[in-house]
Amino acid sequence: MNRRVRVGVNGYGVIGKRVADAVSLQDDMELVGVADVVHDYRIRVAVERGYPVYASDPASRPEMEAAGIPVTGTLDDLLAGTEIVVDCTPKSVGAKNRERYRAAGVKAVWQGGEKHEVAGYSFVAQVNYAGALGLDSARVVSCNTTALCRVLGALHARGWVKRARAILLRRATDPWESHLTGVINTVIPEMKVPSHQGPDLQTVIPGLDITTLAGVGAHNLSHLHFAMVETTRPVSVDELRGALWDAPRIAFVRASEGVAALNSVIELMRDLRRPRGDLWEVAVWEDALAADEREVYLTYQVHNEAIVVPENIDCIRALTGLAANAERSIEKTNAALGVTNAFLPASTRPIPRLARTEGAHA
Amino acid sequence: MNRRVRVGVNGYGVIGKRVADAVSLQDDMELVGVADVVHDYRIRVAVERGYPVYASDPASRPEMEAAGIPVTGTLDDLLAGTEIVVDCTPKSVGAKNRERYRAAGVKAVWQGGEKHEVAGYSFVAQVNYAGALGLDSARVVSCNTTALCRVLGALHARGWVKRARAILLRRATDPWESHLTGVINTVIPEMKVPSHQGPDLQTVIPGLDITTLAGVGAHNLSHLHFAMVETTRPVSVDELRGALWDAPRIAFVRASEGVAALNSVIELMRDLRRPRGDLWEVAVWEDALAADEREVYLTYQVHNEAIVVPENIDCIRALTGLAANAERSIEKTNAALGVTNAFLPASTRPIPRLARTEGAHA
């Protein structure tokens, strides 16, 4: 029988609840429980699913119990029973948990809201899985950075990227809290130029020359990236298409098939019976791929709620040594969750594989 | 006494109504009348303002009169009494009027929705006023192209632009029709890459190397541009700021003063008692200006309803020879409308003028 790694999830929010579901779908993992401090509908769903619930903060336990939540124990109790914890607490809270995880002798996966230094290793499965093998901790980079690493990393791996530029139009807020922090009928440009995602990508792919600018739009269905990539030689649209098709967790959508905007992609995910309508892949508009003698141009959608979920699963495997290489872990995670490179395979003609004629950097 | 040019406006929509108001504020122009085909609140406002109303299409005259609109005559009657017509009819309708204007011996100003070839000359006052002097017709380029020409043209004039790239996040719809064509909670990326605005800019500034990508956001308060400009030598933020400060119709806004987003800029215009809350200038976020050894980065707002209005006035002056050069016309138009380079001059410290040490291209 397979070895099963005992996993705890600390923080049952937008990412934590998805990671918990994903862990429970892996045949080489066991979800020991989830910890949080709230006692409203969010954590009640965990109870409905049969996940043991722990109090992240002992002070919140009485309130949770008074609200009828069966609390199995505190965070320390959860850590005592696990081999690895996925920290999905809010930004910068995670860093404060580091000593606690260390003292408990538990490996840790952090999210992109924490600094690179908290974990010491920034992780995107298809780029640098091998380097995380057996480490005590790693950080799954943020949604935007994950997408940049997958897409631009696929071009970089072929030695094509001379210099990349991307504009990131971020979603205003997550759906669950859009009644609290809605952004209506405006766009908020980010004053910090370049935005942090470019340097963050370089924690995963140090050699990739990139600058990013960002803004927040009046929508909460995913981010949208416009990337302009100077190439080391003229790269055709066919080559570009082939390189993306060959990379994991990138899937094409087409305006010519009615997938015209962010909402159409999410509607497609709902129609495909994806849990919560989640899009784990980077959705690249195939009909907006373009190339000239100097550059290639890409437009793609990044589902901030979901894209890092398979990365967390792979990161657990890397830290605990459950899978010896990226291909094996990615394949296993993709199969368990349903991650694909073709959303509508019955009617999608496959794209011929490109020969890997050029030296791969990754 | 000044010579006064007799001006007609054909099409009293988003642009036409603003051009009519702007013409009526110039001491060297006389608004002979406005022509349209509708009979609802839009044209009734023209009647309230005392503008003579004409029927663009004789077939629409009976309906207009039945609705109580006092119709002075047909478009031919309007043309007979004018020296120059500003065509503000919907995209591609304008081109069909060309022969009619020519037959009437009337000069014509077209809008950016028409092709360059319709007018034979594409116009942005601060870039190429002189070339339009005495021509029979010209085209005031679109809002986005006007903004690109003003901002990137200011850098190009100093010989700084090696290559420019811009992402244009367009407004979903104009406010007057947002109940008809709203875009809610999504972004629609444009599949045509590069988008048309780059080549369109080159009808005004042939030597400027630019590529643009575009998308439509879930907002109707202006467009937002993110520009990344490779420079011919390292250009500092101070130099960048100085070059923009020196150029007409570009004004800074600052997130540090609470002007954080598209809506804040428009609210400022409303507070400043601008007619219809119009922003004629390009509003550049000063705190988002950035530069490195290779590039400069700019984020700015383009009010699609208003930015071309002063351009139309200057274009009238160029075609009719009312002002001998751009500076004179721009100054006159700016004074009449209230176009500025500092929205809050009482509390804005001026930026030192840059020496024009480098050869100006324009």
XYZ file of N, CA and C in Angstrom, chain A residues 97-320:
672
model
N 3.861 32.042 12.219
C 3.692 30.642 12.617
C 4.955 29.816 12.428
N 5.958 30.415 11.825
C 7.125 29.638 11.434
C 7.768 28.888 12.607
N 8.004 29.631 13.697
C 8.685 29.003 14.831
C 7.857 27.869 15.417
N 6.545 28.087 15.408
C 5.639 27.079 15.941
C 5.707 25.773 15.141
N 5.723 25.914 13.813
C 5.812 24.723 12.968
C 7.155 24.030 13.194
N 8.195 24.856 13.288
C 9.543 24.323 13.464
C 9.645 23.563 14.784
N 9.111 24.184 15.844
C 9.146 23.563 17.174
C 8.397 22.231 17.177
N 7.335 22.166 16.386
C 6.540 20.934 16.330
C 7.177 19.896 15.405
N 8.261 20.273 14.728
C 8.920 19.335 13.819
C 8.087 19.015 12.588
N 7.313 20.002 12.141
C 6.407 19.797 11.014
C 6.918 20.597 9.818
N 6.934 19.993 8.660
C 7.286 20.729 7.446
C 6.180 21.721 7.107
N 6.512 22.748 6.334
C 5.508 23.783 6.070
C 5.523 24.263 4.630
N 4.312 24.459 4.104
C 4.123 25.096 2.799
C 3.469 26.444 3.052
N 4.120 27.536 2.601
C 3.498 28.852 2.707
C 2.925 29.289 1.369
N 2.110 30.354 1.433
C 1.520 30.903 0.212
C 2.286 32.160 -0.206
N 1.915 32.665 -1.383
C 2.642 33.777 -1.996
C 2.549 35.093 -1.252
N 1.614 35.201 -0.309
C 1.529 36.426 0.478
C 2.721 36.615 1.404
N 3.402 35.505 1.712
C 4.593 35.597 2.569
C 5.821 35.895 1.722
N 6.803 36.461 2.346
C 8.050 36.774 1.647
C 8.823 35.488 1.334
N 9.616 35.565 0.295
C 10.481 34.442 -0.103
C 11.296 33.933 1.090
N 11.788 34.851 1.918
C 12.707 34.496 2.998
C 12.023 33.650 4.080
N 10.724 33.766 4.210
C 10.013 32.996 5.234
C 10.225 31.504 4.992
N 10.132 31.121 3.724
C 10.268 29.702 3.397
C 11.658 29.360 2.885
N 12.322 30.320 2.265
C 13.657 30.060 1.732
C 13.640 29.444 0.342
N 12.477 29.043 -0.121
C 12.384 28.448 -1.456
C 11.033 28.806 -2.051
N 11.036 29.365 -3.266
C 9.787 29.723 -3.943
C 9.530 28.712 -5.044
N 8.291 28.227 -5.096
C 7.986 26.987 -5.819
C 6.919 27.167 -6.893
N 7.229 26.675 -8.110
C 6.210 26.432 -9.135
C 6.535 25.057 -9.710
N 5.597 24.135 -9.617
C 5.904 22.728 -9.870
C 6.645 22.497 -11.178
N 6.127 23.071 -12.275
C 6.736 22.724 -13.552
C 8.060 23.433 -13.805
N 8.447 24.322 -12.895
C 9.720 25.034 -13.069
C 10.822 24.460 -12.180
N 10.527 24.294 -10.890
C 11.632 23.968 -9.977
C 11.245 22.988 -8.862
N 10.450 21.976 -9.230
C 10.051 20.938 -8.282
C 11.268 20.279 -7.635
N 12.237 19.915 -8.472
C 13.377 19.121 -7.987
C 14.104 19.789 -6.828
N 14.233 21.121 -6.900
C 14.965 21.826 -5.859
C 14.281 21.819 -4.513
N 13.013 21.481 -4.480
C 12.263 21.483 -3.219
C 12.260 20.112 -2.547
N 12.789 19.117 -3.244
C 12.755 17.746 -2.716
C 13.400 17.669 -1.335
N 12.629 17.272 -0.346
C 13.161 17.049 0.986
C 13.384 18.289 1.831
N 13.131 19.475 1.291
C 13.295 20.687 2.104
C 12.294 20.688 3.258
N 12.564 21.516 4.275
C 11.634 21.636 5.387
C 10.467 22.560 5.069
N 10.708 23.509 4.161
C 9.620 24.430 3.833
C 9.814 25.011 2.450
N 8.699 25.474 1.885
C 8.728 26.148 0.589
C 7.531 27.070 0.525
N 7.590 28.003 -0.394
C 6.503 28.962 -0.589
C 5.938 28.762 -1.992
N 4.652 28.474 -2.078
C 3.978 28.438 -3.367
C 3.724 29.894 -3.732
N 4.286 30.352 -4.841
C 4.183 31.780 -5.153
C 2.746 32.166 -5.486
N 2.490 33.458 -5.537
C 1.131 33.962 -5.702
C 0.544 33.550 -7.046
N -0.743 33.774 -7.180
C -1.469 33.425 -8.397
C -0.838 34.061 -9.623
N -0.607 35.385 -9.570
C -0.040 36.068 -10.735
C 1.348 35.551 -11.068
N 2.138 35.353 -10.024
C 3.505 34.890 -10.260
C 3.493 33.462 -10.796
N 2.609 32.631 -10.272
C 2.487 31.264 -10.779
C 2.182 31.275 -12.274
N 1.231 32.125 -12.663
C 0.855 32.188 -14.078
C 2.011 32.688 -14.923
N 2.695 33.724 -14.460
C 3.843 34.248 -15.203
C 4.903 33.160 -15.366
N 5.138 32.407 -14.283
C 6.152 31.348 -14.343
C 5.755 30.246 -15.318
N 4.481 29.872 -15.307
C 4.064 28.818 -16.226
C 4.191 29.267 -17.673
N 3.643 30.439 -17.963
C 3.553 30.876 -19.362
C 4.899 31.372 -19.865
N 5.477 32.347 -19.177
C 6.750 32.881 -19.657
C 7.858 31.861 -19.427
N 7.706 31.049 -18.358
C 8.677 29.989 -18.120
C 8.717 28.994 -19.272
N 7.554 28.741 -19.900
C 7.514 27.805 -21.030
C 8.319 28.358 -22.206
N 8.300 29.672 -22.378
C 9.062 30.285 -23.466
C 10.540 30.380 -23.080
N 10.766 30.697 -21.812
C 12.136 30.805 -21.305
C 12.855 29.460 -21.402
N 12.114 28.383 -21.125
C 12.716 27.047 -21.159
C 13.229 26.711 -22.555
N 12.673 27.356 -23.568
C 13.146 27.130 -24.943
C 14.198 28.149 -25.365
N 14.589 28.991 -24.426
C 15.632 29.969 -24.745
C 15.137 31.128 -25.588
N 13.811 31.381 -25.582
C 13.252 32.393 -26.471
C 13.179 33.796 -25.863
N 13.192 33.883 -24.533
C 12.878 35.182 -23.909
C 14.112 36.070 -23.805
N 14.072 37.172 -24.514
C 15.106 38.189 -24.368
C 14.686 39.132 -23.249
N 13.453 39.608 -23.316
C 12.937 40.485 -22.273
C 11.418 40.420 -22.318
N 10.818 40.321 -21.139
C 9.359 40.212 -21.069
C 8.780 41.419 -20.354
N 7.611 41.831 -20.808
C 6.865 42.899 -20.157
C 5.421 42.433 -20.028
N 4.811 42.707 -18.889
C 3.414 42.285 -18.742
C 2.640 43.320 -17.953
N 1.403 43.505 -18.362
C 0.471 44.348 -17.617
C -0.532 43.411 -16.973
N -0.714 43.551 -15.657
C -1.584 42.656 -14.915
C -2.816 43.439 -14.471
N -3.958 43.081 -15.031
C -5.188 43.731 -14.598
C -5.836 42.825 -13.566
N -5.711 43.219 -12.307
C -6.118 42.356 -11.218
C -7.609 42.454 -10.922
N -8.137 41.400 -10.358
C -9.530 41.426 -9.941
C -9.624 42.337 -8.714
N -10.810 42.919 -8.532
C -10.993 43.897 -7.454
C -10.992 43.222 -6.089
N -11.649 42.083 -6.002
C -11.849 41.436 -4.711
C -12.249 40.001 -4.985
N -12.204 39.156 -3.975
C -12.674 37.796 -4.183
C -14.196 37.759 -4.025
N -14.839 36.837 -4.749
C -16.299 36.791 -4.708
C -16.875 36.724 -3.283
N -16.249 35.982 -2.386
C -16.851 35.786 -1.072
C -16.961 37.085 -0.286
N -16.107 38.070 -0.595
C -16.154 39.317 0.162
C -16.476 40.521 -0.717
N -17.133 40.264 -1.847
C -17.355 41.379 -2.769
C -18.422 42.345 -2.247
N -19.220 41.925 -1.257
C -20.170 42.869 -0.660
C -19.452 43.830 0.296
N -18.222 43.493 0.655
C -17.478 44.312 1.615
C -16.534 45.297 0.938
N -15.938 44.881 -0.142
C -14.869 45.683 -0.737
C -15.013 45.765 -2.249
N -16.214 46.050 -2.708
C -16.422 46.114 -4.150
C -15.765 47.340 -4.754
N -15.311 47.196 -5.981
C -14.801 48.322 -6.746
C -15.741 48.467 -7.936
N -16.432 49.601 -7.987
C -17.479 49.775 -8.988
C -17.068 50.829 -10.006
N -17.186 50.496 -11.267
C -17.068 51.472 -12.354
C -15.791 52.309 -12.302
N -14.677 51.655 -12.048
C -13.416 52.387 -12.065
C -12.270 51.413 -12.265
N -11.084 51.921 -12.398
C -9.868 51.117 -12.393
C -8.878 51.847 -11.500
N -8.161 51.088 -10.673
C -7.196 51.668 -9.744
C -5.801 51.262 -10.217
N -5.087 52.184 -10.836
C -3.730 51.810 -11.255
C -2.822 51.718 -10.045
N -1.865 50.784 -10.100
C -0.937 50.651 -8.982
C 0.177 51.682 -9.117
N 0.484 52.368 -8.027
C 1.495 53.424 -8.071
C 2.905 52.856 -8.004
N 3.043 51.652 -7.456
C 4.372 51.052 -7.364
C 4.751 50.476 -8.732
N 5.751 51.080 -9.350
C 6.199 50.658 -10.680
C 7.701 50.392 -10.627
N 8.163 49.211 -11.072
C 7.357 48.066 -11.483
C 6.635 47.424 -10.292
N 5.566 46.716 -10.597
C 4.831 46.018 -9.537
C 5.653 44.810 -9.062
N 5.265 44.251 -7.919
C 6.132 43.261 -7.267
C 6.213 41.913 -7.993
N 5.295 41.644 -8.909
C 5.237 40.297 -9.476
C 6.457 39.941 -10.323
N 7.040 40.960 -10.998
C 8.239 40.693 -11.802
C 9.382 40.167 -10.940
N 9.794 40.952 -9.929
C 10.838 40.443 -9.029
C 10.443 39.116 -8.376
N 9.148 38.949 -8.084
C 8.729 37.700 -7.446
C 8.954 36.515 -8.381
N 8.652 36.721 -9.675
C 8.923 35.650 -10.645
C 10.390 35.259 -10.592
N 11.246 36.238 -10.386
C 12.690 35.937 -10.410
C 13.135 35.128 -9.193
N 12.293 35.007 -8.168
C 12.614 34.079 -7.082
C 12.452 32.638 -7.559
N 11.695 32.457 -8.640
C 11.505 31.117 -9.204
C 12.377 30.909 -10.447
N 12.421 31.937 -11.305
C 13.199 31.846 -12.551
C 14.172 33.020 -12.562
N 15.332 32.848 -11.922
C 16.235 33.994 -11.738
C 16.681 34.653 -13.042
N 16.786 33.900 -14.117
C 17.359 34.464 -15.334
C 16.384 35.172 -16.243
N 15.125 35.304 -15.840
C 14.139 35.854 -16.771
C 14.002 37.361 -16.562
N 14.324 38.119 -17.588
C 14.287 39.586 -17.555
C 12.841 40.047 -17.756
N 12.240 40.591 -16.712
C 10.821 40.958 -16.801
C 10.503 42.203 -15.998
N 9.576 42.993 -16.517
C 9.012 44.121 -15.775
C 7.499 44.012 -15.849
N 6.841 44.220 -14.717
C 5.384 44.163 -14.697
C 4.805 45.480 -14.168
N 3.651 45.847 -14.709
C 2.837 46.953 -14.182
C 1.480 46.366 -13.832
N 0.764 46.992 -12.909
C -0.496 46.386 -12.487
C -1.564 47.434 -12.196
N -2.796 46.975 -12.204
C -3.933 47.813 -11.846
C -5.059 46.914 -11.389
N -6.059 47.497 -10.718
C -7.198 46.736 -10.207
C -8.444 47.154 -10.972
N -9.148 46.184 -11.519
C -10.345 46.482 -12.294
C -11.632 46.323 -11.507
N -12.742 46.674 -12.130
C -14.053 46.602 -11.484
C -14.706 45.247 -11.746
N -13.994 44.199 -11.400
C -14.513 42.861 -11.615
C -13.871 41.940 -10.582
N -14.511 40.821 -10.294
C -13.902 39.892 -9.339
C -13.750 38.478 -9.882
N -13.832 38.331 -11.195
C -13.639 37.014 -11.814
C -12.243 36.938 -12.422
N -11.247 36.679 -11.614
C -9.893 36.427 -12.125
C -9.124 37.689 -12.514
N -7.828 37.464 -12.717
C -6.939 38.491 -13.250
C -6.800 38.283 -14.761
N -6.372 39.349 -15.443
C -6.061 39.255 -16.872
C -4.658 39.808 -17.096
N -3.832 39.063 -17.815
C -2.479 39.526 -18.132
C -2.359 39.804 -19.625
N -1.681 40.897 -19.947
C -1.248 41.168 -21.321
C 0.271 41.106 -21.305
N 0.864 40.160 -22.016
C 2.314 40.023 -21.997
C 2.893 40.310 -23.373
N 3.979 41.070 -23.377
C 4.712 41.391 -24.601
C 6.130 40.894 -24.370
N 6.560 39.935 -25.158
C 7.823 39.260 -24.891
C 8.782 39.443 -26.064
N 9.856 40.162 -25.840
C 10.906 40.265 -26.847
C 11.585 38.918 -26.942
N 11.804 38.455 -28.153
C 12.363 37.116 -28.316
C 13.804 37.180 -28.811
N 14.529 36.116 -28.524
C 15.944 36.066 -28.912
C 16.110 35.825 -30.414
N 15.035 35.340 -31.031
C 15.004 35.182 -32.493
C 13.532 35.259 -32.880
N 13.213 35.466 -34.148
C 11.787 35.498 -34.510
C 11.105 34.172 -34.164
N 10.039 34.228 -33.408
C 9.274 33.041 -33.012
C 7.895 33.163 -33.652
N 7.464 32.136 -34.348
C 6.179 32.218 -35.042
C 5.027 31.925 -34.091
N 3.838 32.279 -34.502
C 2.643 31.980 -33.699
C 2.497 30.466 -33.541
N 2.828 29.718 -34.579
C 2.749 28.255 -34.475
C 3.708 27.717 -33.416
N 4.904 28.254 -33.387
C 5.866 27.819 -32.371
C 5.377 28.194 -30.980
N 4.858 29.396 -30.878
C 4.347 29.894 -29.603
C 3.223 28.982 -29.101
N 2.310 28.676 -30.002
C 1.176 27.802 -29.672
C 1.684 26.427 -29.226
N 2.659 25.918 -29.960
C 3.212 24.599 -29.639
C 3.886 24.570 -28.278
N 4.625 25.622 -27.948
C 5.338 25.661 -26.660
C 4.354 25.714 -25.500
N 3.266 26.424 -25.688
C 2.271 26.522 -24.621
C 1.498 25.219 -24.487
N 1.199 24.611 -25.617
C 0.471 23.338 -25.632
C 1.289 22.252 -24.928
N 2.599 22.298 -25.098
C 3.478 21.298 -24.498
C 3.654 21.484 -22.993
N 3.402 22.675 -22.474
C 3.630 22.938 -21.054
C 2.408 22.518 -20.241
N 2.622 22.004 -19.017
C 1.476 21.607 -18.197
C 0.670 22.816 -17.726
N -0.606 22.571 -17.463
C -1.442 23.562 -16.760
C -1.591 24.882 -17.484
N -1.500 24.792 -18.800
C -1.836 25.930 -19.656
C -2.845 25.379 -20.646
N -3.982 26.070 -20.792
C -5.003 25.570 -21.719
C -5.507 26.733 -22.559
N -5.817 26.436 -23.822
C -6.289 27.494 -24.714
C -7.792 27.715 -24.579
N -8.205 28.959 -24.750
C -9.607 29.303 -24.959
C -9.653 30.130 -26.238
N -10.837 30.222 -26.833
C -10.941 30.897 -28.127
C -12.177 31.790 -28.167
N -11.943 33.056 -28.466
C -13.072 33.978 -28.638
C -13.940 33.514 -29.800
N -13.317 32.862 -30.779
C -14.077 32.385 -31.942
C -15.074 31.296 -31.559
N -14.886 30.698 -30.385
C -15.858 29.715 -29.890
C -16.751 30.336 -28.810
N -16.758 31.652 -28.746
C -17.635 32.342 -27.795
C -17.010 32.597 -26.440
N -15.792 32.134 -26.229
C -15.123 32.394 -24.953
C -14.410 33.745 -25.083
N -15.207 34.791 -24.877
C -14.778 36.123 -25.280
C -14.158 36.930 -24.155
N -14.378 36.513 -22.908
C -13.997 37.388 -21.795
C -13.820 36.554 -20.529
N -13.404 37.206 -19.456
C -13.171 36.493 -18.199
C -14.397 35.696 -17.768
N -15.555 36.305 -17.878
C -16.768 35.637 -17.417
C -17.080 34.387 -18.229
N -16.754 34.412 -19.542
C -17.037 33.228 -20.366
C -16.185 32.044 -19.915
N -14.945 32.314 -19.562
C -14.072 31.226 -19.120
C -14.613 30.628 -17.817
N -15.017 31.485 -16.891
C -15.544 30.978 -15.616
C -16.866 30.234 -15.836
N -17.672 30.743 -16.765
C -18.928 30.041 -17.072
C -18.633 28.648 -17.633
N -17.609 28.552 -18.464
C -17.194 27.252 -18.994
C -16.767 26.315 -17.860
N -16.031 26.854 -16.881
C -15.618 26.019 -15.738
C -16.854 25.531 -14.975
N -17.859 26.399 -14.826
C -19.083 25.990 -14.138
C -19.800 24.901 -14.926
N -19.860 25.093 -16.250
C -20.515 24.105 -17.108
C -19.789 22.766 -17.053
N -18.472 22.804 -16.889
C -17.674 21.572 -16.826
C -17.739 20.931 -15.441
N -18.584 21.464 -14.577
C -18.792 20.942 -13.218
C -17.519 21.001 -12.379
N -16.681 21.996 -12.635
C -15.518 22.199 -11.786
C -15.995 22.605 -10.387
N -15.363 22.078 -9.325
C -15.762 22.520 -7.985
C -15.556 24.031 -7.854
N -16.578 24.708 -7.363
C -16.568 26.170 -7.197
C -16.301 26.918 -8.507
N -16.406 26.273 -9.651
C -16.087 26.933 -10.923
C -14.623 27.252 -11.060
N -13.768 26.450 -10.428
C -12.342 26.777 -10.376
C -11.603 26.521 -11.691
N -10.693 27.431 -11.988
C -9.807 27.328 -13.144
C -8.390 27.179 -12.610
N -7.866 25.953 -12.664
C -6.513 25.701 -12.131
C -5.433 26.029 -13.151
N -5.819 25.975 -14.420
C -4.883 26.213 -15.505
C -4.762 27.716 -15.763
N -3.753 28.093 -16.520
C -3.748 29.425 -17.120
C -4.526 29.309 -18.419
N -5.548 30.141 -18.575
C -6.345 30.109 -19.810
C -5.783 31.156 -20.769
N -5.219 30.677 -21.875
C -4.585 31.572 -22.848
C -5.508 31.717 -24.058
N -5.782 32.962 -24.478
C -6.596 33.143 -25.681
C -5.781 32.798 -26.915
N -6.154 31.681 -27.550
C -5.388 31.245 -28.711
C -5.520 32.241 -29.847
N -6.711 32.815 -30.019
C -6.874 33.738 -31.153
C -6.259 35.106 -30.898
N -5.735 35.336 -29.710
C -5.029 36.605 -29.465
C -3.510 36.408 -29.439
N -3.053 35.180 -29.670
C -1.597 34.978 -29.797
C -1.119 35.724 -31.044
N -0.004 36.407 -30.905
C 0.513 37.140 -32.059
C 2.025 37.183 -31.977
N 2.642 37.402 -33.111
C 4.102 37.442 -33.177
C 4.520 38.354 -34.309
N 5.633 39.033 -34.104
C 6.261 39.722 -35.220
C 7.738 39.362 -35.188
N 8.529 40.054 -35.929
C 9.945 39.692 -36.033
C 10.677 39.799 -34.695
N 10.135 40.641 -33.806
C 10.867 40.953 -32.587
C 10.236 40.413 -31.319
N 8.904 40.224 -31.332
C 8.208 39.929 -30.086
C 7.072 38.940 -30.304
N 6.640 38.346 -29.176
C 5.381 37.606 -29.179
C 4.464 38.241 -28.144
N 3.158 38.079 -28.369
C 2.156 38.743 -27.547
C 1.164 37.710 -27.040
N 0.868 37.767 -25.727
C -0.034 36.780 -25.132
C -1.027 37.467 -24.211
N -2.259 36.981 -24.234
C -3.309 37.477 -23.361
C -3.893 36.275 -22.640
N -3.893 36.297 -21.316
C -4.332 35.105 -20.600
C -4.969 35.438 -19.259
N -5.754 34.499 -18.790
C -6.553 34.668 -17.574
C -5.965 33.835 -16.440
N -5.957 34.424 -15.251
C -5.364 33.802 -14.073
C -6.420 33.781 -12.964
N -6.870 32.610 -12.604
C -7.908 32.532 -11.573
C -7.234 32.523 -10.201
N -7.253 33.678 -9.585
C -6.510 33.886 -8.337
C -6.964 32.953 -7.225
N -8.210 32.522 -7.238
C -8.695 31.652 -6.172
C -8.163 30.228 -6.310
N -7.837 29.837 -7.523
C -7.639 28.404 -7.770
C -6.274 27.990 -8.309
N -5.582 28.886 -9.000
C -4.405 28.456 -9.763
C -3.327 27.829 -8.890
N -3.208 28.252 -7.624
C -2.123 27.719 -6.796
C -2.491 26.396 -6.122
N -3.718 25.961 -6.247
C -4.137 24.747 -5.533
C -3.340 23.511 -5.963
N -3.247 23.217 -7.272
C -2.400 22.066 -7.639
C -0.939 22.268 -7.246
N -0.475 23.507 -7.250
C 0.915 23.783 -6.849
C 1.133 23.392 -5.388
N 0.146 23.671 -4.534
C 0.265 23.291 -3.131
C 0.394 21.781 -2.982
N -0.393 21.059 -3.755
C -0.341 19.593 -3.682
C 1.038 19.087 -4.109
N 1.526 19.650 -5.211
C 2.858 19.232 -5.673
C 3.937 19.618 -4.673
N 3.743 20.749 -4.035
C 4.745 21.216 -3.075
C 4.795 20.265 -1.871
N 3.634 19.787 -1.456
C 3.595 18.787 -0.379
C 4.399 17.553 -0.798
N 4.185 17.117 -2.032
C 4.907 15.931 -2.512
C 6.408 16.150 -2.559
N 6.799 17.363 -2.985
C 8.240 17.633 -3.088
C 8.874 17.644 -1.702
N 8.273 18.353 -0.770
C 8.877 18.475 0.562
C 8.939 17.120 1.261
N 7.918 16.308 1.054
C 7.874 15.033 1.762
C 8.469 13.890 0.943
